[in-house]
Amino acid sequence: MIQILTILFFIIGTAVGSFLNVVAYRSVHGGSVFFGSSICPKCKHKLGPSDLVPIVSFLLLNGRCRYCHKKISLQYPLVELATGLLFAFTFLHGYYLTNSINSINLIHLIYLLFIVSTLTVLFTTDLRSGLLPNSIVLPAIAAVAVFKIILLAFSDSDSVYGLSADLVASFLVASAFFAIVYLSRERALGGGDIKFVFLIALAVGWPALLVALWLAFLTGGLVAAMLILLGKKRFGQTVPLGPFLAFGGLIALLLGQQIIDLYLKGLYR
């Protein structure tokens, strides 16, 4: 049963990943996310159902558009595959924490899948276009707030203090990012990073936020150093922080508490 459900979540995830590609493209280049047919971004030809099967269509078409025969960006199958794997992992994570399918909190699972999807699409837009669109970030912040209130209604009274800590942490880290943006005149960070880090802080909560930030700056620093060593970047040139914030947020969302527990266990051994 678990294997079947895991495969099902993977398939659902690839379908969601296909939709996230649409969101990533149209939030940057314009167009309705929910209306309008999918087209080839190069020849603008309308795509049919057989062109839109997640991962499979890319493989069957040898990575080329059926109509203009130009290469399809690897972004499309990679986002579909990554989202499928993340959906499957999120389900398994919830199952192994409760050790029972019946004990999985459905609302919390939907919440996690929503955050996974949001971070995936923002990872994509910032990596490809250097943008963290307000049309994604601001509704996501509102949705997270609503989810938190709903989850609070089904939790014990201590959760009120947890939510308060999350809000305080969110405003503090966003304020710190604002100070960096202001003092550096947007050379170190962009305005979009302020809203994005607020979203991540609110979504993953305290103290998992510390894991998200640590991983974001660690991986960002390593990649920046590697790019400089390879001659792809020079000192003083910036690397978008958004993808690394998204990566850190994903890890913190799903494994933050386990990482903190391991750290504390090693610290007090």
Tab-separated table of C-alpha atoms in Angstrom:
chain	number	residue	atom	x	y	z
A	1	MET	CA	0.000	0.000	0.000
A	2	ILE	CA	2.787	2.438	0.940
A	3	GLN	CA	4.646	1.718	-2.297
A	4	ILE	CA	1.519	2.359	-4.381
A	5	LEU	CA	0.775	5.628	-2.584
A	6	THR	CA	4.390	6.742	-2.955
A	7	ILE	CA	4.243	6.134	-6.712
A	8	LEU	CA	0.907	7.956	-6.845
A	9	PHE	CA	2.368	10.981	-5.061
A	10	PHE	CA	5.320	10.925	-7.461
A	11	ILE	CA	2.977	10.947	-10.476
A	12	ILE	CA	0.882	13.743	-8.961
A	13	GLY	CA	4.092	15.634	-8.243
A	14	THR	CA	5.271	15.415	-11.860
A	15	ALA	CA	1.902	16.786	-13.006
A	16	VAL	CA	2.188	19.624	-10.486
A	17	GLY	CA	5.754	20.186	-11.689
A	18	SER	CA	4.453	20.605	-15.233
A	19	PHE	CA	2.050	23.261	-13.950
A	20	LEU	CA	4.872	24.929	-11.999
A	21	ASN	CA	6.803	25.302	-15.259
A	22	VAL	CA	3.816	27.192	-16.655
A	23	VAL	CA	3.659	29.378	-13.544
A	24	ALA	CA	7.404	30.082	-13.711
A	25	TYR	CA	7.257	31.066	-17.388
A	26	ARG	CA	4.082	33.151	-17.333
A	27	SER	CA	4.815	34.946	-14.066
A	28	VAL	CA	7.963	36.309	-15.708
A	29	HIS	CA	6.887	36.709	-19.355
A	30	GLY	CA	3.214	37.530	-18.814
A	31	GLY	CA	-0.006	35.643	-19.431
A	32	SER	CA	-2.644	33.974	-17.305
A	33	VAL	CA	-1.469	31.060	-15.203
A	34	PHE	CA	-4.850	29.319	-15.327
A	35	PHE	CA	-6.083	30.194	-18.813
A	36	GLY	CA	-4.596	29.854	-22.262
A	37	SER	CA	-2.998	26.926	-24.050
A	38	SER	CA	0.594	25.865	-23.555
A	39	ILE	CA	2.905	26.826	-26.413
A	40	CYS	CA	6.475	26.202	-27.452
A	41	PRO	CA	8.418	29.230	-26.117
A	42	LYS	CA	10.505	29.294	-29.306
A	43	CYS	CA	8.109	28.766	-32.229
A	44	LYS	CA	4.920	29.694	-30.283
A	45	HIS	CA	3.072	26.661	-31.693
A	46	LYS	CA	0.206	25.400	-29.560
A	47	LEU	CA	1.112	22.161	-27.779
A	48	GLY	CA	-1.189	19.152	-27.815
A	49	PRO	CA	-1.904	16.681	-24.999
A	50	SER	CA	0.767	14.281	-26.273
A	51	ASP	CA	3.358	17.066	-25.925
A	52	LEU	CA	2.519	17.715	-22.291
A	53	VAL	CA	2.903	14.351	-20.527
A	54	PRO	CA	5.359	15.079	-17.703
A	55	ILE	CA	8.887	13.734	-18.358
A	56	VAL	CA	7.597	11.142	-20.865
A	57	SER	CA	6.929	13.652	-23.667
A	58	PHE	CA	10.430	15.106	-23.312
A	59	LEU	CA	11.974	11.648	-23.626
A	60	LEU	CA	9.799	10.537	-26.556
A	61	LEU	CA	10.527	13.774	-28.431
A	62	ASN	CA	14.270	13.434	-27.747
A	63	GLY	CA	14.226	16.781	-26.003
A	64	ARG	CA	13.059	18.702	-29.082
A	65	CYS	CA	9.872	20.532	-30.038
A	66	ARG	CA	7.646	18.426	-32.285
A	67	TYR	CA	6.988	21.420	-34.550
A	68	CYS	CA	10.159	23.530	-34.818
A	69	HIS	CA	12.585	20.773	-33.714
A	70	LYS	CA	14.500	23.167	-31.491
A	71	LYS	CA	15.815	21.918	-28.167
A	72	ILE	CA	13.465	21.976	-25.191
A	73	SER	CA	15.045	23.444	-22.076
A	74	LEU	CA	16.116	20.845	-19.517
A	75	GLN	CA	14.285	22.986	-16.980
A	76	TYR	CA	10.980	21.361	-17.920
A	77	PRO	CA	11.745	17.679	-17.211
A	78	LEU	CA	14.020	18.533	-14.285
A	79	VAL	CA	11.328	20.578	-12.517
A	80	GLU	CA	8.789	17.799	-13.172
A	81	LEU	CA	11.156	15.120	-11.858
A	82	ALA	CA	12.215	17.173	-8.832
A	83	THR	CA	8.620	17.974	-7.886
A	84	GLY	CA	7.634	14.319	-8.252
A	85	LEU	CA	10.474	13.205	-5.989
A	86	LEU	CA	9.716	15.938	-3.450
A	87	PHE	CA	6.026	14.990	-3.333
A	88	ALA	CA	6.905	11.323	-2.820
A	89	PHE	CA	9.450	12.183	-0.120
A	90	THR	CA	7.013	14.517	1.646
A	91	PHE	CA	4.411	11.747	1.812
A	92	LEU	CA	6.947	9.189	3.067
A	93	HIS	CA	8.270	11.675	5.606
A	94	GLY	CA	4.769	12.153	7.018
A	95	TYR	CA	4.178	8.412	7.072
A	96	TYR	CA	7.385	7.519	8.901
A	97	LEU	CA	6.879	10.276	11.467
A	98	THR	CA	3.463	8.872	12.403
A	99	ASN	CA	4.089	5.242	11.371
A	100	SER	CA	0.518	5.078	10.126
A	101	ILE	CA	-1.319	6.295	7.033
A	102	ASN	CA	-4.407	6.996	9.123
A	103	SER	CA	-2.420	9.226	11.492
A	104	ILE	CA	-1.105	11.546	8.771
A	105	ASN	CA	-2.557	15.023	9.212
A	106	LEU	CA	-4.105	15.671	5.796
A	107	ILE	CA	-4.219	19.454	6.233
A	108	HIS	CA	-0.566	19.504	7.280
A	109	LEU	CA	0.383	17.301	4.326
A	110	ILE	CA	-1.402	19.652	1.906
A	111	TYR	CA	0.384	22.557	3.592
A	112	LEU	CA	3.783	20.910	3.119
A	113	LEU	CA	3.056	20.106	-0.539
A	114	PHE	CA	1.974	23.703	-1.125
A	115	ILE	CA	5.214	25.047	0.368
A	116	VAL	CA	7.266	22.523	-1.616
A	117	SER	CA	5.548	23.674	-4.817
A	118	THR	CA	5.989	27.365	-4.002
A	119	LEU	CA	9.688	27.044	-3.190
A	120	THR	CA	10.253	24.948	-6.319
A	121	VAL	CA	8.697	27.519	-8.650
A	122	LEU	CA	10.541	30.428	-6.990
A	123	PHE	CA	13.814	28.484	-7.188
A	124	THR	CA	13.145	28.182	-10.921
A	125	THR	CA	12.217	31.814	-11.595
A	126	ASP	CA	15.181	33.239	-9.696
A	127	LEU	CA	17.668	30.797	-11.198
A	128	ARG	CA	16.452	31.338	-14.765
A	129	SER	CA	15.426	34.994	-14.725
A	130	GLY	CA	16.797	36.507	-11.518
A	131	LEU	CA	13.263	37.319	-10.386
A	132	LEU	CA	11.089	36.464	-7.389
A	133	PRO	CA	7.700	37.616	-8.738
A	134	ASN	CA	5.336	39.374	-6.337
A	135	SER	CA	2.501	37.563	-8.110
A	136	ILE	CA	3.795	34.349	-6.506
A	137	VAL	CA	5.412	35.502	-3.258
A	138	LEU	CA	2.642	37.725	-1.886
A	139	PRO	CA	-0.269	35.263	-2.416
A	140	ALA	CA	1.955	32.531	-0.963
A	141	ILE	CA	2.522	34.579	2.210
A	142	ALA	CA	-1.238	35.059	2.555
A	143	ALA	CA	-1.877	31.349	1.945
A	144	VAL	CA	0.731	30.316	4.536
A	145	ALA	CA	-0.896	32.625	7.087
A	146	VAL	CA	-4.299	31.044	6.411
A	147	PHE	CA	-2.838	27.528	6.645
A	148	LYS	CA	-1.156	28.405	9.948
A	149	ILE	CA	-4.450	29.647	11.402
A	150	ILE	CA	-6.277	26.502	10.229
A	151	LEU	CA	-3.574	24.237	11.666
A	152	LEU	CA	-3.694	26.233	14.892
A	153	ALA	CA	-7.409	25.481	15.226
A	154	PHE	CA	-6.628	21.743	15.299
A	155	SER	CA	-3.630	22.014	17.639
A	156	ASP	CA	-3.091	22.463	21.364
A	157	SER	CA	-2.785	25.811	23.118
A	158	ASP	CA	1.044	25.732	23.030
A	159	SER	CA	0.855	26.180	19.263
A	160	VAL	CA	-0.196	29.801	19.828
A	161	TYR	CA	3.235	30.500	21.298
A	162	GLY	CA	4.852	28.654	18.400
A	163	LEU	CA	2.996	30.802	15.868
A	164	SER	CA	3.969	33.938	17.779
A	165	ALA	CA	7.619	32.875	17.661
A	166	ASP	CA	7.310	32.235	13.911
A	167	LEU	CA	5.892	35.721	13.327
A	168	VAL	CA	8.553	37.433	15.430
A	169	ALA	CA	11.321	35.477	13.682
A	170	SER	CA	9.834	36.318	10.270
A	171	PHE	CA	9.773	40.055	10.953
A	172	LEU	CA	13.256	40.033	12.493
A	173	VAL	CA	14.934	38.208	9.613
A	174	ALA	CA	13.047	40.286	7.037
A	175	SER	CA	14.181	43.438	8.865
A	176	ALA	CA	17.780	42.214	8.787
A	177	PHE	CA	17.515	41.582	5.046
A	178	PHE	CA	15.964	45.032	4.568
A	179	ALA	CA	18.927	46.601	6.376
A	180	ILE	CA	21.364	44.742	4.103
A	181	VAL	CA	19.452	45.810	0.994
A	182	TYR	CA	19.345	49.430	2.162
A	183	LEU	CA	22.980	49.669	3.263
A	184	SER	CA	24.302	47.906	0.153
A	185	ARG	CA	21.925	49.821	-2.145
A	186	GLU	CA	20.673	46.480	-3.474
A	187	ARG	CA	24.152	45.333	-4.483
A	188	ALA	CA	24.275	42.482	-1.947
A	189	LEU	CA	20.595	41.508	-1.940
A	190	GLY	CA	17.492	42.511	-3.876
A	191	GLY	CA	14.137	43.707	-2.633
A	192	GLY	CA	12.567	40.406	-3.646
A	193	ASP	CA	14.809	38.584	-1.172
A	194	ILE	CA	13.177	40.476	1.724
A	195	LYS	CA	9.699	39.181	0.909
A	196	PHE	CA	11.019	35.738	0.038
A	197	VAL	CA	12.877	35.269	3.321
A	198	PHE	CA	9.759	36.443	5.184
A	199	LEU	CA	7.777	33.743	3.353
A	200	ILE	CA	10.348	31.066	4.193
A	201	ALA	CA	10.574	32.133	7.837
A	202	LEU	CA	6.804	32.030	8.238
A	203	ALA	CA	6.533	28.719	6.382
A	204	VAL	CA	9.256	26.691	8.116
A	205	GLY	CA	8.935	28.377	11.508
A	206	TRP	CA	11.307	28.791	14.415
A	207	PRO	CA	13.885	27.304	14.998
A	208	ALA	CA	13.956	25.503	11.607
A	209	LEU	CA	14.518	28.951	10.073
A	210	LEU	CA	18.086	28.794	11.395
A	211	VAL	CA	18.683	25.644	9.338
A	212	ALA	CA	17.234	27.303	6.226
A	213	LEU	CA	19.464	30.373	6.555
A	214	TRP	CA	22.572	28.354	7.420
A	215	LEU	CA	22.125	26.099	4.382
A	216	ALA	CA	21.272	29.036	2.101
A	217	PHE	CA	24.399	31.028	2.934
A	218	LEU	CA	26.622	27.933	3.095
A	219	THR	CA	25.595	26.584	-0.313
A	220	GLY	CA	25.446	30.077	-1.805
A	221	GLY	CA	28.965	30.824	-0.604
A	222	LEU	CA	30.326	27.511	-1.893
A	223	VAL	CA	28.740	27.949	-5.324
A	224	ALA	CA	29.946	31.563	-5.554
A	225	ALA	CA	33.495	30.489	-4.662
A	226	MET	CA	33.349	27.706	-7.244
A	227	LEU	CA	32.138	30.101	-9.960
A	228	ILE	CA	34.989	32.500	-9.159
A	229	LEU	CA	37.563	29.690	-9.285
A	230	LEU	CA	36.169	28.541	-12.638
A	231	GLY	CA	36.302	32.069	-13.999
A	232	LYS	CA	32.532	32.304	-14.433
A	233	LYS	CA	32.262	35.155	-11.921
A	234	ARG	CA	34.564	37.878	-10.618
A	235	PHE	CA	34.859	39.247	-7.088
A	236	GLY	CA	32.143	41.831	-6.624
A	237	GLN	CA	29.673	40.134	-8.962
A	238	THR	CA	26.541	38.829	-7.295
A	239	VAL	CA	24.947	35.399	-7.372
A	240	PRO	CA	21.145	35.224	-6.888
A	241	LEU	CA	20.399	34.178	-3.310
A	242	GLY	CA	16.827	33.064	-4.060
A	243	PRO	CA	17.667	29.538	-5.288
A	244	PHE	CA	19.761	28.910	-2.178
A	245	LEU	CA	17.055	30.291	0.106
A	246	ALA	CA	14.594	27.965	-1.625
A	247	PHE	CA	16.953	24.997	-1.194
A	248	GLY	CA	17.551	25.796	2.464
A	249	GLY	CA	13.825	26.307	2.982
A	250	LEU	CA	12.985	22.919	1.464
A	251	ILE	CA	15.487	21.084	3.659
A	252	ALA	CA	14.391	23.001	6.764
A	253	LEU	CA	10.721	22.366	5.995
A	254	LEU	CA	11.125	18.610	5.751
A	255	LEU	CA	14.180	17.848	7.894
A	256	GLY	CA	14.790	20.968	9.984
A	257	GLN	CA	13.872	19.505	13.359
A	258	GLN	CA	15.880	16.329	12.722
A	259	ILE	CA	18.954	18.397	11.798
A	260	ILE	CA	18.571	20.506	14.946
A	261	ASP	CA	18.169	17.379	17.093
A	262	LEU	CA	21.327	15.844	15.589
A	263	TYR	CA	23.252	19.065	16.189
A	264	LEU	CA	22.132	19.311	19.819
A	265	LYS	CA	22.868	15.622	20.371
A	266	GLY	CA	26.428	16.133	19.132
A	267	LEU	CA	26.804	19.380	21.081
A	268	TYR	CA	25.851	17.850	24.426
A	269	ARG	CA	27.398	14.428	23.931
